[in-house]
Amino acid sequence: MNVIDIINKTKKSYELSDSEINQLVNGYTTGKITDYQMSAWLMAVCLNGLSERETLSLTTAMRDSGETLDFSGLGRITADKHSTGGVGDKTSLIIAPVVASCSVAMPKMSGRGLGHTGGTIDKLESINGYRTDICGSEFFDIVRTTGFSIISQSGNLCPADKKIYSLRNATATVDSIPLICASIMSKKLALNADCILLDVKCGSGAFMKTREDALRLAELMEKTGKSAGKKCRAVVTDMDSPLGNNIGNALEVKEAVEILQGKYKGRLYNLCMELSAYILELAGKGDYKKCYEMAENAVSSGLALETFRKTVSLHGGDCRICDDVSLLPQAKYSYRIKAVHDMKILAVNSEEIGMTSLILGAGRQTKNDVIDMSAGIVMNCSVGDCVSVDYTIMTLYSSTVSDFSEASFRAVNALKFCRI
Ligand code: URA
């Protein structure tokens, strides 16, 4: 069938066959189908959607456009985790060593931050010396030795997704649930872990702003993963307010280390234990309650911190940060935002906090922007807290911005509060 007939079928909401979807993906990846033809098809998908079968077919065609990894030689069950992104989300830095400490290997490829959301790779690169661009055999060796490794997307994984995702960015076709599902799941399936946990964020700082959309994406990704032969679970979690107290690369590594040191409990800790327990349950380590206890023991025994230390060291990073977080990049300038009267915090808008962090230098507006690793925000309050006049609600940090007027204006605007 020619590509115009394929576009027409989706335009008229007729289902495509597997072979038509393969033809489309292969034709576009090899340059036989043009950008304008693919754009037209993507727009038709945005408007009319795809069936579950078509979404699975698109996902596997994208997976098969490049190489697929094979961890069977590890002799251990493997798990992967994906978060759809948010503000202050450093869960992978905690969950990977926790899960690895419970004998489930986690080889993980992560992304960089863009816009108001952060990326795990940038966070790890704030550790002096940590290399994220390591090659396949070294990746494999680290996973074999410590149980986990996190590297940047490398090799020839899902070239179709790379090409289609940049086209979607340029043609207003990102916000389609089947396209997001195929893009995320093709990369998860190419990494090829036995178990996949998907954390679909919902709220002001997330891709999915409504619970209804988040649930639809979660359900579709879980079904797609299972149909492709994986043990797969998707959960929807809150991103209405930032996750944890610290936002910004080195500040988030600091908070993750402090959680692994057992210093803090609270919303971030609870979520990490919950997600770790789901992964361990998928990996057959027991029921949810038992797996939750295993995850908590990995932290309280210090084993997860030791696993993190070993992985950081094998990546060339300064693992002394596990004992002394002041060795992480420190900001030259800081600015305290204080309560002007006694107040109750009603809401903290994640997206605005993410944008404030970006203005301070912690994020990127475009792919090639250079990041200030020390920049970010430390929140000293959570939703529901009551604070007295003069209390420091948050502190802004930067080494590149010394005039805090714009950032502090945005940070204050991110708060919804009432006088008490
Ligand atoms: N992340 C991805 O990798 N793909 C999407 O389409 C959206 C978010």
GROMACS .gro file of C-alpha atoms and ligand atoms in nm:
model
  428
    1MET     CA    1   0.000   0.000   0.000
    2ASN     CA    2   0.136   0.346  -0.071
    3VAL     CA    3   0.191   0.596   0.207
    4ILE     CA    4  -0.091   0.827   0.092
    5ASP     CA    5  -0.340   0.539   0.135
    6ILE     CA    6  -0.198   0.473   0.484
    7ILE     CA    7  -0.241   0.839   0.584
    8ASN     CA    8  -0.593   0.837   0.439
    9LYS     CA    9  -0.691   0.528   0.636
   10THR     CA   10  -0.591   0.685   0.970
   11LYS     CA   11  -0.752   1.013   0.862
   12LYS     CA   12  -1.081   0.823   0.815
   13SER     CA   13  -1.033   0.624   1.139
   14TYR     CA   14  -0.986   0.286   0.965
   15GLU     CA   15  -0.746   0.049   1.142
   16LEU     CA   16  -0.406  -0.010   0.985
   17SER     CA   17  -0.270  -0.364   0.959
   18ASP     CA   18   0.059  -0.461   1.127
   19SER     CA   19   0.230  -0.469   0.790
   20GLU     CA   20   0.109  -0.118   0.703
   21ILE     CA   21   0.244   0.013   1.035
   22ASN     CA   22   0.577  -0.164   0.975
   23GLN     CA   23   0.593  -0.014   0.629
   24LEU     CA   24   0.534   0.334   0.771
   25VAL     CA   25   0.794   0.306   1.050
   26ASN     CA   26   1.059   0.138   0.833
   27GLY     CA   27   0.993   0.373   0.542
   28TYR     CA   28   1.033   0.679   0.764
   29THR     CA   29   1.343   0.548   0.945
   30THR     CA   30   1.519   0.470   0.617
   31GLY     CA   31   1.419   0.800   0.454
   32LYS     CA   32   1.175   0.659   0.196
   33ILE     CA   33   0.885   0.835   0.363
   34THR     CA   34   0.928   1.212   0.394
   35ASP     CA   35   0.890   1.435   0.702
   36TYR     CA   36   0.575   1.596   0.559
   37GLN     CA   37   0.409   1.258   0.499
   38MET     CA   38   0.496   1.133   0.848
   39SER     CA   39   0.377   1.466   0.997
   40ALA     CA   40   0.042   1.425   0.824
   41TRP     CA   41   0.003   1.072   0.963
   42LEU     CA   42   0.105   1.185   1.316
   43MET     CA   43  -0.153   1.463   1.305
   44ALA     CA   44  -0.419   1.214   1.195
   45VAL     CA   45  -0.325   1.000   1.499
   46CYS     CA   46  -0.351   1.304   1.727
   47LEU     CA   47  -0.700   1.375   1.600
   48ASN     CA   48  -0.839   1.020   1.566
   49GLY     CA   49  -0.623   0.807   1.797
   50LEU     CA   50  -0.510   0.447   1.738
   51SER     CA   51  -0.659   0.118   1.856
   52GLU     CA   52  -0.474  -0.082   2.123
   53ARG     CA   53  -0.361  -0.330   1.856
   54GLU     CA   54  -0.227  -0.050   1.634
   55THR     CA   55  -0.047   0.104   1.934
   56LEU     CA   56   0.120  -0.231   2.013
   57SER     CA   57   0.214  -0.272   1.649
   58LEU     CA   58   0.363   0.081   1.633
   59THR     CA   59   0.554   0.017   1.957
   60THR     CA   60   0.710  -0.310   1.838
   61ALA     CA   61   0.790  -0.167   1.493
   62MET     CA   62   0.974   0.121   1.665
   63ARG     CA   63   1.152  -0.122   1.901
   64ASP     CA   64   1.263  -0.331   1.604
   65SER     CA   65   1.402  -0.028   1.416
   66GLY     CA   66   1.729  -0.068   1.611
   67GLU     CA   67   1.913  -0.302   1.847
   68THR     CA   68   1.760  -0.477   2.147
   69LEU     CA   69   1.973  -0.540   2.456
   70ASP     CA   70   2.012  -0.882   2.614
   71PHE     CA   71   2.078  -0.919   2.988
   72SER     CA   72   2.008  -1.293   3.004
   73GLY     CA   73   2.380  -1.353   3.072
   74LEU     CA   74   2.350  -1.177   3.408
   75GLY     CA   75   2.170  -1.478   3.554
   76ARG     CA   76   1.949  -1.244   3.756
   77ILE     CA   77   1.603  -1.107   3.700
   78THR     CA   78   1.616  -0.754   3.559
   79ALA     CA   79   1.381  -0.461   3.608
   80ASP     CA   80   1.340  -0.120   3.451
   81LYS     CA   81   1.144   0.179   3.571
   82HIS     CA   82   1.016   0.482   3.387
   83SER     CA   83   0.871   0.804   3.520
   84THR     CA   84   0.687   1.032   3.281
   85GLY     CA   85   0.874   1.323   3.435
   86GLY     CA   86   0.818   1.599   3.681
   87VAL     CA   87   0.976   1.842   3.923
   88GLY     CA   88   1.208   1.718   4.196
   89ASP     CA   89   1.167   1.358   4.080
   90LYS     CA   90   1.487   1.188   4.194
   91THR     CA   91   1.319   0.853   4.260
   92SER     CA   92   1.546   0.655   4.022
   93LEU     CA   93   1.854   0.753   4.227
   94ILE     CA   94   1.693   0.591   4.531
   95ILE     CA   95   1.493   0.303   4.379
   96ALA     CA   96   1.775   0.160   4.163
   97PRO     CA   97   2.015   0.094   4.456
   98VAL     CA   98   1.726  -0.025   4.677
   99VAL     CA   99   1.604  -0.278   4.421
  100ALA     CA  100   1.961  -0.386   4.333
  101SER     CA  101   2.024  -0.448   4.705
  102CYS     CA  102   1.730  -0.689   4.697
  103SER     CA  103   1.889  -0.897   4.416
  104VAL     CA  104   1.692  -0.752   4.126
  105ALA     CA  105   1.926  -0.598   3.869
  106MET     CA  106   1.841  -0.259   3.725
  107PRO     CA  107   2.018  -0.163   3.403
  108LYS     CA  108   1.875   0.175   3.318
  109MET     CA  109   1.900   0.429   3.039
  110SER     CA  110   1.775   0.774   3.134
  111GLY     CA  111   1.727   1.111   2.975
  112ARG     CA  112   1.825   1.472   3.031
  113GLY     CA  113   1.599   1.748   3.153
  114LEU     CA  114   1.420   1.984   2.919
  115GLY     CA  115   1.194   2.277   3.010
  116HIS     CA  116   1.058   2.269   3.364
  117THR     CA  117   1.131   1.898   3.421
  118GLY     CA  118   1.463   1.754   3.534
  119GLY     CA  119   1.649   1.449   3.400
  120THR     CA  120   1.829   1.172   3.590
  121ILE     CA  121   2.138   1.195   3.369
  122ASP     CA  122   2.195   1.564   3.451
  123LYS     CA  123   2.153   1.486   3.821
  124LEU     CA  124   2.415   1.210   3.809
  125GLU     CA  125   2.655   1.431   3.613
  126SER     CA  126   2.651   1.678   3.902
  127ILE     CA  127   2.866   1.420   4.086
  128ASN     CA  128   3.225   1.510   4.008
  129GLY     CA  129   3.368   1.259   3.754
  130TYR     CA  130   3.051   1.052   3.701
  131ARG     CA  131   3.042   0.929   3.340
  132THR     CA  132   2.700   0.861   3.191
  133ASP     CA  133   2.816   0.790   2.834
  134ILE     CA  134   2.973   0.450   2.898
  135CYS     CA  135   2.961   0.174   2.641
  136GLY     CA  136   2.759  -0.147   2.636
  137SER     CA  137   3.014  -0.390   2.784
  138GLU     CA  138   3.111  -0.155   3.070
  139PHE     CA  139   2.738  -0.097   3.140
  140PHE     CA  140   2.686  -0.472   3.154
  141ASP     CA  141   2.991  -0.519   3.385
  142ILE     CA  142   2.872  -0.253   3.633
  143VAL     CA  143   2.525  -0.409   3.648
  144ARG     CA  144   2.684  -0.749   3.707
  145THR     CA  145   2.906  -0.610   3.986
  146THR     CA  146   2.674  -0.380   4.181
  147GLY     CA  147   2.327  -0.466   4.050
  148PHE     CA  148   2.256  -0.132   3.885
  149SER     CA  149   2.389   0.125   3.644
  150ILE     CA  150   2.228   0.433   3.496
  151ILE     CA  151   2.362   0.564   3.165
  152SER     CA  152   2.246   0.804   2.896
  153GLN     CA  153   2.060   0.674   2.593
  154SER     CA  154   2.327   0.518   2.374
  155GLY     CA  155   2.385   0.276   2.091
  156ASN     CA  156   2.134   0.222   1.818
  157LEU     CA  157   1.824   0.189   2.036
  158CYS     CA  158   1.495   0.289   1.871
  159PRO     CA  159   1.625   0.514   1.590
  160ALA     CA  160   1.264   0.539   1.471
  161ASP     CA  161   1.162   0.701   1.800
  162LYS     CA  162   1.451   0.952   1.782
  163LYS     CA  163   1.337   1.064   1.438
  164ILE     CA  164   0.965   1.059   1.509
  165TYR     CA  165   1.000   1.234   1.848
  166SER     CA  166   1.188   1.531   1.703
  167LEU     CA  167   0.928   1.556   1.426
  168ARG     CA  168   0.648   1.550   1.687
  169ASN     CA  169   0.819   1.831   1.879
  170ALA     CA  170   0.822   2.043   1.564
  171THR     CA  171   0.465   1.967   1.453
  172ALA     CA  172   0.254   1.996   1.773
  173THR     CA  173   0.195   1.621   1.777
  174VAL     CA  174   0.350   1.534   2.116
  175ASP     CA  175   0.029   1.524   2.320
  176SER     CA  176  -0.125   1.205   2.186
  177ILE     CA  177  -0.166   0.916   2.430
  178PRO     CA  178  -0.095   0.634   2.176
  179LEU     CA  179   0.211   0.820   2.041
  180ILE     CA  180   0.347   0.884   2.393
  181CYS     CA  181   0.283   0.518   2.479
  182ALA     CA  182   0.463   0.390   2.167
  183SER     CA  183   0.755   0.627   2.219
  184ILE     CA  184   0.813   0.535   2.584
  185MET     CA  185   0.735   0.164   2.553
  186SER     CA  186   0.949   0.108   2.241
  187LYS     CA  187   1.254   0.228   2.438
  188LYS     CA  188   1.160   0.017   2.741
  189LEU     CA  189   1.114  -0.291   2.520
  190ALA     CA  190   1.446  -0.229   2.343
  191LEU     CA  191   1.628  -0.215   2.678
  192ASN     CA  192   1.456  -0.547   2.735
  193ALA     CA  193   1.442  -0.591   3.114
  194ASP     CA  194   1.215  -0.868   3.241
  195CYS     CA  195   0.995  -0.637   3.449
  196ILE     CA  196   0.886  -0.280   3.379
  197LEU     CA  197   0.734  -0.038   3.630
  198LEU     CA  198   0.579   0.277   3.484
  199ASP     CA  199   0.522   0.577   3.708
  200VAL     CA  200   0.278   0.805   3.529
  201LYS     CA  201   0.288   1.149   3.689
  202CYS     CA  202  -0.028   1.352   3.710
  203GLY     CA  203  -0.075   1.718   3.799
  204SER     CA  204   0.055   2.071   3.741
  205GLY     CA  205   0.419   1.969   3.686
  206ALA     CA  206   0.346   1.663   3.471
  207PHE     CA  207   0.282   1.584   3.105
  208MET     CA  208  -0.061   1.454   3.203
  209LYS     CA  209  -0.250   1.733   3.375
  210THR     CA  210  -0.568   1.537   3.451
  211ARG     CA  211  -0.614   1.210   3.638
  212GLU     CA  212  -0.832   1.080   3.356
  213ASP     CA  213  -0.554   1.123   3.095
  214ALA     CA  214  -0.292   0.983   3.333
  215LEU     CA  215  -0.504   0.673   3.392
  216ARG     CA  216  -0.561   0.625   3.016
  217LEU     CA  217  -0.186   0.647   2.948
  218ALA     CA  218  -0.105   0.416   3.240
  219GLU     CA  219  -0.356   0.154   3.130
  220LEU     CA  220  -0.241   0.164   2.767
  221MET     CA  221   0.129   0.135   2.858
  222GLU     CA  222   0.066  -0.153   3.098
  223LYS     CA  223  -0.138  -0.342   2.837
  224THR     CA  224   0.125  -0.275   2.568
  225GLY     CA  225   0.407  -0.399   2.793
  226LYS     CA  226   0.217  -0.713   2.889
  227SER     CA  227   0.118  -0.787   2.527
  228ALA     CA  228   0.487  -0.759   2.435
  229GLY     CA  229   0.566  -1.033   2.687
  230LYS     CA  230   0.687  -0.829   2.986
  231LYS     CA  231   0.584  -0.828   3.349
  232CYS     CA  232   0.454  -0.478   3.356
  233ARG     CA  233   0.269  -0.249   3.593
  234ALA     CA  234   0.175   0.118   3.563
  235VAL     CA  235   0.077   0.343   3.852
  236VAL     CA  236  -0.041   0.703   3.859
  237THR     CA  237   0.128   0.927   4.116
  238ASP     CA  238   0.090   1.289   4.216
  239MET     CA  239   0.294   1.569   4.060
  240ASP     CA  240   0.075   1.859   4.168
  241SER     CA  241   0.350   1.972   4.404
  242PRO     CA  242   0.727   1.904   4.372
  243LEU     CA  243   0.856   1.570   4.495
  244GLY     CA  244   1.079   1.609   4.801
  245ASN     CA  245   1.231   1.932   4.926
  246ASN     CA  246   1.514   1.987   4.678
  247ILE     CA  247   1.484   2.083   4.312
  248GLY     CA  248   1.799   2.116   4.097
  249ASN     CA  249   2.068   1.868   4.003
  250ALA     CA  250   2.326   1.856   4.286
  251LEU     CA  251   2.057   1.948   4.539
  252GLU     CA  252   1.853   1.645   4.429
  253VAL     CA  253   2.153   1.410   4.452
  254LYS     CA  254   2.207   1.546   4.805
  255GLU     CA  255   1.847   1.469   4.899
  256ALA     CA  256   1.867   1.119   4.745
  257VAL     CA  257   2.187   1.042   4.940
  258GLU     CA  258   2.026   1.169   5.261
  259ILE     CA  259   1.727   0.940   5.203
  260LEU     CA  260   1.964   0.646   5.143
  261GLN     CA  261   2.147   0.744   5.463
  262GLY     CA  262   1.812   0.696   5.639
  263LYS     CA  263   1.794   1.062   5.747
  264TYR     CA  264   1.451   1.148   5.612
  265LYS     CA  265   1.113   0.989   5.572
  266GLY     CA  266   0.806   1.154   5.423
  267ARG     CA  267   0.637   1.173   5.082
  268LEU     CA  268   0.950   1.111   4.871
  269TYR     CA  269   1.071   0.823   5.087
  270ASN     CA  270   0.723   0.665   5.095
  271LEU     CA  271   0.686   0.687   4.716
  272CYS     CA  272   1.031   0.531   4.662
  273MET     CA  273   0.948   0.244   4.897
  274GLU     CA  274   0.612   0.193   4.725
  275LEU     CA  275   0.760   0.188   4.373
  276SER     CA  276   1.049  -0.036   4.484
  277ALA     CA  277   0.795  -0.275   4.638
  278TYR     CA  278   0.596  -0.289   4.312
  279ILE     CA  279   0.917  -0.371   4.121
  280LEU     CA  280   1.019  -0.641   4.368
  281GLU     CA  281   0.667  -0.786   4.353
  282LEU     CA  282   0.680  -0.796   3.971
  283ALA     CA  283   1.018  -0.968   4.000
  284GLY     CA  284   0.860  -1.242   4.211
  285LYS     CA  285   1.021  -1.153   4.544
  286GLY     CA  286   0.696  -1.192   4.739
  287ASP     CA  287   0.373  -1.007   4.804
  288TYR     CA  288   0.356  -0.628   4.823
  289LYS     CA  289   0.384  -0.614   5.204
  290LYS     CA  290   0.692  -0.837   5.211
  291CYS     CA  291   0.851  -0.642   4.925
  292TYR     CA  292   0.785  -0.309   5.100
  293GLU     CA  293   0.963  -0.441   5.409
  294MET     CA  294   1.256  -0.562   5.194
  295ALA     CA  295   1.286  -0.215   5.042
  296GLU     CA  296   1.279  -0.048   5.384
  297ASN     CA  297   1.542  -0.291   5.513
  298ALA     CA  298   1.769  -0.211   5.219
  299VAL     CA  299   1.771   0.151   5.336
  300SER     CA  300   1.781   0.097   5.713
  301SER     CA  301   2.064  -0.160   5.687
  302GLY     CA  302   2.276   0.082   5.483
  303LEU     CA  303   2.302  -0.172   5.199
  304ALA     CA  304   2.132   0.055   4.943
  305LEU     CA  305   2.373   0.339   5.021
  306GLU     CA  306   2.669   0.099   4.980
  307THR     CA  307   2.529  -0.018   4.645
  308PHE     CA  308   2.492   0.345   4.535
  309ARG     CA  309   2.850   0.420   4.646
  310LYS     CA  310   2.991   0.127   4.445
  311THR     CA  311   2.801   0.223   4.130
  312VAL     CA  312   2.907   0.589   4.155
  313SER     CA  313   3.266   0.478   4.197
  314LEU     CA  314   3.258   0.241   3.896
  315HIS     CA  315   3.117   0.526   3.688
  316GLY     CA  316   3.425   0.732   3.782
  317GLY     CA  317   3.229   0.953   4.023
  318ASP     CA  318   3.345   1.092   4.357
  319CYS     CA  319   3.178   0.843   4.590
  320ARG     CA  320   3.287   1.041   4.899
  321ILE     CA  321   2.959   1.233   4.848
  322CYS     CA  322   2.792   0.932   5.015
  323ASP     CA  323   2.951   1.043   5.345
  324ASP     CA  324   2.989   1.414   5.280
  325VAL     CA  325   2.724   1.577   5.060
  326SER     CA  326   2.907   1.912   5.083
  327LEU     CA  327   3.145   1.770   4.818
  328LEU     CA  328   2.866   1.817   4.562
  329PRO     CA  329   2.871   2.146   4.367
  330GLN     CA  330   2.782   2.438   4.595
  331ALA     CA  331   2.614   2.756   4.471
  332LYS     CA  332   2.794   3.091   4.494
  333TYR     CA  333   2.476   3.288   4.561
  334SER     CA  334   2.162   3.222   4.761
  335TYR     CA  335   1.841   3.405   4.843
  336ARG     CA  336   1.584   3.331   5.114
  337ILE     CA  337   1.214   3.377   5.059
  338LYS     CA  338   1.044   3.450   5.390
  339ALA     CA  339   0.682   3.448   5.499
  340VAL     CA  340   0.551   3.806   5.518
  341HIS     CA  341   0.285   3.705   5.768
  342ASP     CA  342   0.164   3.394   5.948
  343MET     CA  343   0.027   3.173   5.670
  344LYS     CA  344  -0.095   2.831   5.566
  345ILE     CA  345   0.047   2.680   5.245
  346LEU     CA  346  -0.248   2.564   5.032
  347ALA     CA  347  -0.066   2.459   4.712
  348VAL     CA  348   0.277   2.463   4.546
  349ASN     CA  349   0.259   2.472   4.166
  350SER     CA  350   0.521   2.225   4.037
  351GLU     CA  351   0.548   2.370   3.691
  352GLU     CA  352   0.620   2.721   3.828
  353ILE     CA  353   0.878   2.582   4.071
  354GLY     CA  354   1.037   2.393   3.780
  355MET     CA  355   1.047   2.716   3.576
  356THR     CA  356   1.202   2.903   3.870
  357SER     CA  357   1.471   2.638   3.893
  358LEU     CA  358   1.532   2.671   3.518
  359ILE     CA  359   1.571   3.052   3.550
  360LEU     CA  360   1.828   2.992   3.825
  361GLY     CA  361   2.033   2.785   3.577
  362ALA     CA  362   1.934   2.431   3.677
  363GLY     CA  363   1.750   2.347   3.354
  364ARG     CA  364   1.752   2.388   2.979
  365GLN     CA  365   1.529   2.590   2.753
  366THR     CA  366   1.685   2.428   2.447
  367LYS     CA  367   1.871   2.098   2.412
  368ASN     CA  368   2.218   2.261   2.394
  369ASP     CA  369   2.192   2.492   2.698
  370VAL     CA  370   2.464   2.441   2.961
  371ILE     CA  371   2.340   2.362   3.313
  372ASP     CA  372   2.452   2.513   3.643
  373MET     CA  373   2.476   2.198   3.855
  374SER     CA  374   2.464   2.389   4.184
  375ALA     CA  375   2.146   2.581   4.101
  376GLY     CA  376   1.800   2.509   4.235
  377ILE     CA  377   1.560   2.547   4.522
  378VAL     CA  378   1.528   2.403   4.870
  379MET     CA  379   1.169   2.407   4.994
  380ASN     CA  380   1.123   2.431   5.370
  381CYS     CA  381   0.750   2.373   5.368
  382SER     CA  382   0.492   2.139   5.217
  383VAL     CA  383   0.128   2.173   5.127
  384GLY     CA  384  -0.081   2.199   5.446
  385ASP     CA  385   0.200   2.347   5.661
  386CYS     CA  386   0.138   2.658   5.873
  387VAL     CA  387   0.436   2.892   5.903
  388SER     CA  388   0.501   3.206   6.110
  389VAL     CA  389   0.603   3.547   5.980
  390ASP     CA  390   0.974   3.560   5.882
  391TYR     CA  391   1.001   3.181   5.843
  392THR     CA  392   1.220   3.087   5.543
  393ILE     CA  393   0.973   2.918   5.308
  394MET     CA  394   1.237   2.836   5.050
  395THR     CA  395   1.594   2.920   4.953
  396LEU     CA  396   1.702   2.981   4.593
  397TYR     CA  397   2.055   2.886   4.484
  398SER     CA  398   2.264   2.972   4.178
  399SER     CA  399   2.623   3.018   4.069
  400THR     CA  400   2.525   3.197   3.748
  401VAL     CA  401   2.242   3.427   3.859
  402SER     CA  402   2.312   3.679   4.137
  403ASP     CA  403   2.005   3.898   4.081
  404PHE     CA  404   1.717   3.692   4.220
  405SER     CA  405   1.434   3.935   4.135
  406GLU     CA  406   1.280   3.734   3.848
  407ALA     CA  407   1.329   3.394   4.012
  408SER     CA  408   1.192   3.505   4.350
  409PHE     CA  409   0.887   3.664   4.183
  410ARG     CA  410   0.810   3.334   4.008
  411ALA     CA  411   0.880   3.129   4.319
  412VAL     CA  412   0.636   3.334   4.527
  413ASN     CA  413   0.377   3.308   4.249
  414ALA     CA  414   0.408   2.929   4.264
  415LEU     CA  415   0.267   2.936   4.616
  416LYS     CA  416  -0.098   2.950   4.702
  417PHE     CA  417  -0.149   3.043   5.067
  418CYS     CA  418  -0.390   3.207   5.307
  419ARG     CA  419  -0.323   3.431   5.608
  420ILE     CA  420  -0.384   3.272   5.945
  421URA     N1  421   0.873   1.085   2.674
  421URA     C1  422   0.904   1.011   2.565
  421URA     O1  423   1.006   0.943   2.563
  421URA     N2  424   0.820   1.013   2.460
  421URA     C2  425   0.706   1.086   2.457
  421URA     O2  426   0.636   1.084   2.360
  421URA     C3  427   0.677   1.164   2.571
  421URA     C4  428   0.761   1.159   2.678
   0.00000   0.00000   0.00000
